[in-house]
Amino acid sequence: MKKILIISTGGTISMSEDHTTGKVSPTKINPIGMSGNIFSYMGDITVEELYNLASPQITEQEMLGIQRRILKAVEEGYDGVVITHGTDTLEETAYYLELTLDVNIPVVVTGAMRSSNELGSDGLVNLRSALVVATSDESCDKGVLVVMNDEAHTATYVTKTHTTNVANFQTPTFGPVGLVLKNKVIYFQKLIEKEHYNITTNNKKVFLLKAYAGMGAELIDSVCSLEIDGLVIEALGAGNLPPKTVPAIKRCIEKNIPVVFVSRAFNGVTQDVYDYEGGGKRFYQDGVIFTTGLSGQKARIKLLVLLEAGIKPEKLREKF
């Protein structure tokens, strides 16, 4: 029987709805802990409440705390770890763990779109699916997985695509890597490249901006004046910006602030194709770093981790 640790961090999966007002909020008694024993047939399961936070309250410090608890769980002999988490920032925590963990046991992140006592609550169903994945030998050495709605996704590319729908976590372009059945998971593909970085602190400041038609230099200049360590921009199309932003981007690079471009389109990758004022080709030549399929929030997490790990500026481009 597999020894599995469930780490509860809060979120909708551990909240309840007030049927009079309709408000969803944390409760004094975490329903995950109360329900943990119903899955005892699946393994030797321990439920531990590490945090009780809504996902917008999760910061990089809590992400590091989860990472440390997982490393301790490996030392304690656990065969797999499931993390329950609020969905708003779930993908960022999952990707942070993907970049900072180098373990072979299954690490699975799950959550819920409906609170524990709502009609059609998906919390226990997702938790069961996560446990199926965490107890499967096939899940070893797969990296961090996000399991929602009977699908397994890689932490690197999964994203939340809907505000309320239970089928909201998707992987644009690639799709899920596996499907969860009644008592097993079937994998159809895997993440080809994995990377891990050893970090012990979260002191770097990396900001994220989103481009729009007619964008000027003001926001970029303002952000770069805050003594930041890095900047990620969700650029237009394959990696372009309005011409008025060009001088501000150059000023950031002259200050040795790494600037990373992703696309604000959720499908596809950035490319240095267009050779005009504000085109990606010229930004790339000026020193802007282009990503391969990462979202803005994921690229921010990656740049933060790379900087914390002490990756030299000249090596950042190849890491993306």
Tab-separated table of C-alpha atoms in Angstrom:
chain	number	residue	atom	x	y	z
A	1	MET	CA	0.000	0.000	0.000
A	2	LYS	CA	1.437	3.365	-1.072
A	3	LYS	CA	2.193	5.999	1.539
A	4	ILE	CA	0.726	9.311	0.311
A	5	LEU	CA	0.832	12.793	1.826
A	6	ILE	CA	-1.991	15.229	1.063
A	7	ILE	CA	-0.839	18.810	1.660
A	8	SER	CA	-3.769	21.196	2.019
A	9	THR	CA	-3.030	24.854	1.290
A	10	GLY	CA	-6.574	26.243	1.120
A	11	GLY	CA	-8.616	27.414	-1.837
A	12	THR	CA	-12.158	26.647	-2.941
A	13	ILE	CA	-11.609	22.915	-2.451
A	14	SER	CA	-11.364	23.552	1.310
A	15	MET	CA	-14.133	26.188	1.527
A	16	SER	CA	-17.878	26.045	2.075
A	17	GLU	CA	-20.833	27.997	0.715
A	18	ASP	CA	-23.261	29.903	2.905
A	19	HIS	CA	-26.569	28.773	1.413
A	20	THR	CA	-28.315	31.933	2.655
A	21	THR	CA	-25.965	34.536	1.176
A	22	GLY	CA	-24.154	32.474	-1.470
A	23	LYS	CA	-20.767	33.554	-0.108
A	24	VAL	CA	-17.922	31.056	-0.385
A	25	SER	CA	-15.308	31.319	2.360
A	26	PRO	CA	-12.845	29.280	4.459
A	27	THR	CA	-14.231	27.327	7.385
A	28	LYS	CA	-12.764	26.573	10.793
A	29	ILE	CA	-12.684	22.854	10.015
A	30	ASN	CA	-11.056	21.960	6.695
A	31	PRO	CA	-13.383	19.575	4.791
A	32	ILE	CA	-10.345	17.948	3.151
A	33	GLY	CA	-9.175	16.688	6.533
A	34	MET	CA	-12.666	15.456	7.359
A	35	SER	CA	-12.945	13.589	4.044
A	36	GLY	CA	-9.452	12.113	3.926
A	37	ASN	CA	-10.449	8.826	5.552
A	38	ILE	CA	-12.908	7.949	2.771
A	39	PHE	CA	-9.905	7.351	0.524
A	40	SER	CA	-8.100	5.051	2.962
A	41	TYR	CA	-8.656	2.133	0.577
A	42	MET	CA	-6.340	3.855	-1.911
A	43	GLY	CA	-3.295	3.931	0.341
A	44	ASP	CA	-1.773	4.917	3.649
A	45	ILE	CA	-2.913	8.528	3.474
A	46	THR	CA	-1.924	11.408	5.720
A	47	VAL	CA	-3.674	14.788	5.427
A	48	GLU	CA	-1.740	17.827	6.596
A	49	GLU	CA	-2.891	21.443	6.549
A	50	LEU	CA	0.153	23.520	5.652
A	51	TYR	CA	-1.793	26.716	4.893
A	52	ASN	CA	-5.426	27.782	4.762
A	53	LEU	CA	-5.208	30.518	2.163
A	54	ALA	CA	-7.259	31.572	-0.830
A	55	SER	CA	-5.036	31.291	-3.891
A	56	PRO	CA	-4.691	35.076	-4.437
A	57	GLN	CA	-3.069	35.096	-0.984
A	58	ILE	CA	-0.403	32.602	-2.062
A	59	THR	CA	3.002	34.200	-2.681
A	60	GLU	CA	6.397	32.836	-3.675
A	61	GLN	CA	7.144	32.377	0.025
A	62	GLU	CA	4.291	29.878	0.399
A	63	MET	CA	5.410	28.167	-2.823
A	64	LEU	CA	8.857	27.720	-1.292
A	65	GLY	CA	7.212	26.388	1.885
A	66	ILE	CA	5.330	23.762	-0.135
A	67	GLN	CA	8.547	22.798	-1.934
A	68	ARG	CA	10.366	22.320	1.370
A	69	ARG	CA	7.526	20.207	2.762
A	70	ILE	CA	7.646	17.948	-0.298
A	71	LEU	CA	11.403	17.472	0.072
A	72	LYS	CA	10.831	16.535	3.717
A	73	ALA	CA	8.096	14.115	2.651
A	74	VAL	CA	10.593	12.344	0.399
A	75	GLU	CA	12.937	11.964	3.368
A	76	GLU	CA	10.036	10.613	5.435
A	77	GLY	CA	9.471	7.846	2.910
A	78	TYR	CA	6.272	9.009	1.229
A	79	ASP	CA	5.602	7.422	-2.165
A	80	GLY	CA	3.671	10.380	-3.541
A	81	VAL	CA	2.394	13.854	-2.660
A	82	VAL	CA	-0.896	15.557	-3.507
A	83	ILE	CA	-1.247	19.311	-3.002
A	84	THR	CA	-4.729	20.837	-2.814
A	85	HIS	CA	-4.672	24.473	-3.885
A	86	GLY	CA	-6.915	27.319	-4.964
A	87	THR	CA	-7.277	27.489	-8.727
A	88	ASP	CA	-6.510	31.174	-9.365
A	89	THR	CA	-2.758	30.745	-8.899
A	90	LEU	CA	-2.561	26.949	-8.983
A	91	GLU	CA	-0.640	26.865	-12.263
A	92	GLU	CA	2.027	29.224	-10.905
A	93	THR	CA	2.603	27.167	-7.769
A	94	ALA	CA	2.703	23.973	-9.830
A	95	TYR	CA	5.281	25.425	-12.237
A	96	TYR	CA	7.357	26.803	-9.363
A	97	LEU	CA	7.463	23.281	-7.928
A	98	GLU	CA	8.326	21.840	-11.345
A	99	LEU	CA	11.333	24.147	-11.606
A	100	THR	CA	12.593	23.729	-8.043
A	101	LEU	CA	11.988	20.041	-7.302
A	102	ASP	CA	14.143	17.159	-8.467
A	103	VAL	CA	12.290	14.124	-7.102
A	104	ASN	CA	11.107	10.883	-8.679
A	105	ILE	CA	7.914	10.363	-6.666
A	106	PRO	CA	4.628	11.630	-8.137
A	107	VAL	CA	3.810	15.220	-7.183
A	108	VAL	CA	0.233	16.147	-8.071
A	109	VAL	CA	-1.555	19.483	-7.677
A	110	THR	CA	-5.346	19.657	-7.685
A	111	GLY	CA	-8.172	21.963	-6.668
A	112	ALA	CA	-11.854	22.631	-7.193
A	113	MET	CA	-14.124	25.108	-8.902
A	114	ARG	CA	-17.017	24.526	-6.498
A	115	SER	CA	-16.785	24.558	-2.712
A	116	SER	CA	-17.245	21.445	-0.604
A	117	ASN	CA	-20.993	21.791	0.041
A	118	GLU	CA	-22.129	23.240	-3.295
A	119	LEU	CA	-24.356	21.251	-5.630
A	120	GLY	CA	-22.081	19.369	-8.025
A	121	SER	CA	-18.963	19.980	-5.943
A	122	ASP	CA	-15.900	18.732	-7.818
A	123	GLY	CA	-13.438	18.785	-4.909
A	124	LEU	CA	-13.638	15.150	-3.819
A	125	VAL	CA	-13.761	13.922	-7.410
A	126	ASN	CA	-10.597	15.828	-8.261
A	127	LEU	CA	-8.935	14.666	-5.046
A	128	ARG	CA	-9.761	11.057	-5.885
A	129	SER	CA	-8.326	11.496	-9.382
A	130	ALA	CA	-5.206	13.109	-7.940
A	131	LEU	CA	-4.769	10.135	-5.599
A	132	VAL	CA	-5.163	7.716	-8.508
A	133	VAL	CA	-2.330	9.537	-10.266
A	134	ALA	CA	-0.170	9.830	-7.127
A	135	THR	CA	-0.431	6.100	-6.370
A	136	SER	CA	0.385	5.000	-9.931
A	137	ASP	CA	3.868	3.677	-10.699
A	138	GLU	CA	3.470	5.209	-14.163
A	139	SER	CA	3.401	8.690	-12.597
A	140	CYS	CA	6.957	8.452	-11.284
A	141	ASP	CA	9.491	10.742	-12.924
A	142	LYS	CA	6.737	12.606	-14.796
A	143	GLY	CA	7.485	15.943	-13.143
A	144	VAL	CA	4.784	17.931	-11.370
A	145	LEU	CA	1.312	17.128	-12.683
A	146	VAL	CA	-1.918	19.102	-12.441
A	147	VAL	CA	-4.967	16.842	-12.209
A	148	MET	CA	-8.418	18.325	-12.734
A	149	ASN	CA	-11.602	16.986	-14.282
A	150	ASP	CA	-10.090	13.504	-14.854
A	151	GLU	CA	-7.182	14.870	-16.885
A	152	ALA	CA	-3.467	15.003	-16.081
A	153	HIS	CA	-1.505	17.983	-17.383
A	154	THR	CA	2.124	18.998	-17.097
A	155	ALA	CA	2.711	21.917	-14.749
A	156	THR	CA	4.784	23.652	-17.418
A	157	TYR	CA	2.012	24.352	-19.905
A	158	VAL	CA	-1.349	23.929	-18.165
A	159	THR	CA	-3.440	27.052	-17.593
A	160	LYS	CA	-6.801	28.071	-16.182
A	161	THR	CA	-9.093	28.883	-19.116
A	162	HIS	CA	-12.458	29.623	-17.480
A	163	THR	CA	-13.558	31.478	-14.374
A	164	THR	CA	-16.156	28.979	-13.131
A	165	ASN	CA	-16.404	25.921	-15.399
A	166	VAL	CA	-15.224	22.647	-13.824
A	167	ALA	CA	-13.521	21.728	-17.123
A	168	ASN	CA	-11.353	24.810	-17.103
A	169	PHE	CA	-7.727	23.632	-16.804
A	170	GLN	CA	-6.335	23.015	-20.259
A	171	THR	CA	-2.997	22.741	-22.043
A	172	PRO	CA	-3.164	24.863	-25.217
A	173	THR	CA	-1.604	23.285	-28.305
A	174	PHE	CA	-0.559	20.008	-26.644
A	175	GLY	CA	-3.529	18.829	-24.599
A	176	PRO	CA	-3.355	16.643	-21.469
A	177	VAL	CA	-0.600	14.057	-21.039
A	178	GLY	CA	-2.936	11.533	-19.441
A	179	LEU	CA	-6.514	10.589	-18.675
A	180	VAL	CA	-7.750	9.372	-15.295
A	181	LEU	CA	-10.102	6.388	-15.323
A	182	LYS	CA	-11.916	4.771	-12.405
A	183	ASN	CA	-8.820	3.230	-10.863
A	184	LYS	CA	-5.860	4.055	-13.094
A	185	VAL	CA	-4.276	6.757	-15.214
A	186	ILE	CA	-3.349	6.262	-18.862
A	187	TYR	CA	-0.528	8.419	-20.270
A	188	PHE	CA	-0.390	9.309	-23.949
A	189	GLN	CA	2.558	11.692	-24.013
A	190	LYS	CA	5.228	13.173	-21.767
A	191	LEU	CA	7.182	16.358	-21.229
A	192	ILE	CA	10.396	15.952	-23.237
A	193	GLU	CA	12.545	18.531	-21.469
A	194	LYS	CA	12.721	18.985	-17.699
A	195	GLU	CA	14.844	21.429	-15.739
A	196	HIS	CA	15.505	21.951	-12.044
A	197	TYR	CA	17.164	24.754	-10.093
A	198	ASN	CA	18.234	24.812	-6.464
A	199	ILE	CA	16.954	27.888	-4.656
A	200	THR	CA	16.564	28.678	-0.974
A	201	THR	CA	15.187	32.243	-1.081
A	202	ASN	CA	12.642	34.371	-2.936
A	203	ASN	CA	14.128	37.851	-2.926
A	204	LYS	CA	14.049	38.767	-6.610
A	205	LYS	CA	11.464	41.205	-7.985
A	206	VAL	CA	10.078	40.275	-11.398
A	207	PHE	CA	7.138	42.196	-12.838
A	208	LEU	CA	4.623	41.331	-15.555
A	209	LEU	CA	3.016	43.727	-18.033
A	210	LYS	CA	0.518	43.134	-20.826
A	211	ALA	CA	0.762	44.919	-24.170
A	212	TYR	CA	-2.139	46.673	-25.862
A	213	ALA	CA	-2.782	48.751	-28.994
A	214	GLY	CA	-1.262	52.207	-28.640
A	215	MET	CA	0.875	51.288	-25.640
A	216	GLY	CA	3.563	53.856	-24.864
A	217	ALA	CA	6.740	53.951	-22.816
A	218	GLU	CA	5.226	55.197	-19.549
A	219	LEU	CA	4.386	51.879	-17.854
A	220	ILE	CA	7.651	50.236	-18.859
A	221	ASP	CA	9.711	53.192	-17.670
A	222	SER	CA	7.770	53.349	-14.394
A	223	VAL	CA	8.257	49.662	-13.669
A	224	CYS	CA	11.946	49.721	-14.569
A	225	SER	CA	12.489	52.634	-12.177
A	226	LEU	CA	11.483	50.454	-9.201
A	227	GLU	CA	14.822	48.639	-8.928
A	228	ILE	CA	13.368	45.433	-10.298
A	229	ASP	CA	15.370	42.347	-11.225
A	230	GLY	CA	13.431	41.364	-14.320
A	231	LEU	CA	10.466	42.195	-16.548
A	232	VAL	CA	8.116	39.934	-18.504
A	233	ILE	CA	5.852	41.406	-21.166
A	234	GLU	CA	2.900	39.692	-22.802
A	235	ALA	CA	3.626	41.084	-26.245
A	236	LEU	CA	1.385	41.242	-29.286
A	237	GLY	CA	1.255	38.353	-31.732
A	238	ALA	CA	4.521	36.448	-32.070
A	239	GLY	CA	6.436	39.049	-30.066
A	240	ASN	CA	5.791	42.610	-31.197
A	241	LEU	CA	5.003	45.909	-29.451
A	242	PRO	CA	3.756	49.367	-30.477
A	243	PRO	CA	6.674	51.544	-31.689
A	244	LYS	CA	6.470	54.002	-28.768
A	245	THR	CA	7.610	51.265	-26.379
A	246	VAL	CA	10.932	50.706	-28.186
A	247	PRO	CA	13.007	53.362	-26.346
A	248	ALA	CA	11.739	52.146	-22.952
A	249	ILE	CA	12.659	48.537	-23.718
A	250	LYS	CA	16.139	49.670	-24.740
A	251	ARG	CA	16.500	51.661	-21.511
A	252	CYS	CA	15.588	48.573	-19.462
A	253	ILE	CA	18.177	46.463	-21.246
A	254	GLU	CA	20.805	49.197	-20.808
A	255	LYS	CA	20.124	48.958	-17.053
A	256	ASN	CA	20.896	45.212	-17.271
A	257	ILE	CA	17.275	44.352	-16.509
A	258	PRO	CA	16.386	41.141	-18.375
A	259	VAL	CA	13.285	41.592	-20.519
A	260	VAL	CA	11.329	38.489	-21.533
A	261	PHE	CA	8.608	38.399	-24.195
A	262	VAL	CA	5.723	35.958	-24.330
A	263	SER	CA	2.646	36.285	-26.513
A	264	ARG	CA	-0.651	37.506	-25.152
A	265	ALA	CA	-2.218	34.879	-27.438
A	266	PHE	CA	-2.545	31.700	-25.373
A	267	ASN	CA	-1.642	29.412	-28.281
A	268	GLY	CA	1.654	29.273	-30.142
A	269	VAL	CA	5.147	30.556	-29.366
A	270	THR	CA	6.988	33.858	-29.699
A	271	GLN	CA	9.355	34.254	-32.646
A	272	ASP	CA	11.672	37.024	-33.814
A	273	VAL	CA	10.022	37.320	-37.227
A	274	TYR	CA	8.901	40.859	-38.009
A	275	ASP	CA	11.548	43.396	-38.998
A	276	TYR	CA	9.937	46.805	-38.459
A	277	GLU	CA	9.865	49.404	-35.668
A	278	GLY	CA	8.290	47.481	-32.822
A	279	GLY	CA	8.786	44.118	-34.533
A	280	GLY	CA	10.111	41.074	-32.742
A	281	LYS	CA	13.211	40.742	-34.927
A	282	ARG	CA	14.553	44.102	-33.785
A	283	PHE	CA	13.674	43.513	-30.130
A	284	TYR	CA	15.533	40.211	-30.265
A	285	GLN	CA	18.570	41.941	-31.744
A	286	ASP	CA	18.413	44.501	-28.923
A	287	GLY	CA	18.627	41.706	-26.342
A	288	VAL	CA	15.022	40.800	-25.537
A	289	ILE	CA	14.555	37.141	-24.532
A	290	PHE	CA	11.843	35.143	-26.315
A	291	THR	CA	10.054	32.159	-24.758
A	292	THR	CA	8.760	28.906	-26.208
A	293	GLY	CA	5.114	28.460	-25.328
A	294	LEU	CA	5.108	29.837	-21.778
A	295	SER	CA	2.341	32.120	-20.548
A	296	GLY	CA	3.163	35.452	-18.951
A	297	GLN	CA	2.626	34.170	-15.424
A	298	LYS	CA	4.756	31.079	-16.082
A	299	ALA	CA	7.554	33.105	-17.676
A	300	ARG	CA	7.554	35.382	-14.636
A	301	ILE	CA	7.942	32.389	-12.319
A	302	LYS	CA	10.737	30.987	-14.477
A	303	LEU	CA	12.669	34.258	-14.639
A	304	LEU	CA	12.319	34.669	-10.874
A	305	VAL	CA	13.618	31.134	-10.251
A	306	LEU	CA	16.499	31.531	-12.713
A	307	LEU	CA	17.600	34.768	-11.072
A	308	GLU	CA	17.313	33.258	-7.589
A	309	ALA	CA	19.423	30.324	-8.776
A	310	GLY	CA	22.162	32.713	-9.848
A	311	ILE	CA	21.950	32.041	-13.580
A	312	LYS	CA	24.225	34.533	-15.342
A	313	PRO	CA	22.578	37.153	-17.600
A	314	GLU	CA	24.298	35.793	-20.695
A	315	LYS	CA	22.793	32.343	-20.016
A	316	LEU	CA	19.188	33.469	-19.528
A	317	ARG	CA	18.279	33.411	-23.222
A	318	GLU	CA	19.236	29.772	-23.691
A	319	LYS	CA	17.299	28.827	-20.544
A	320	PHE	CA	14.132	30.147	-22.179
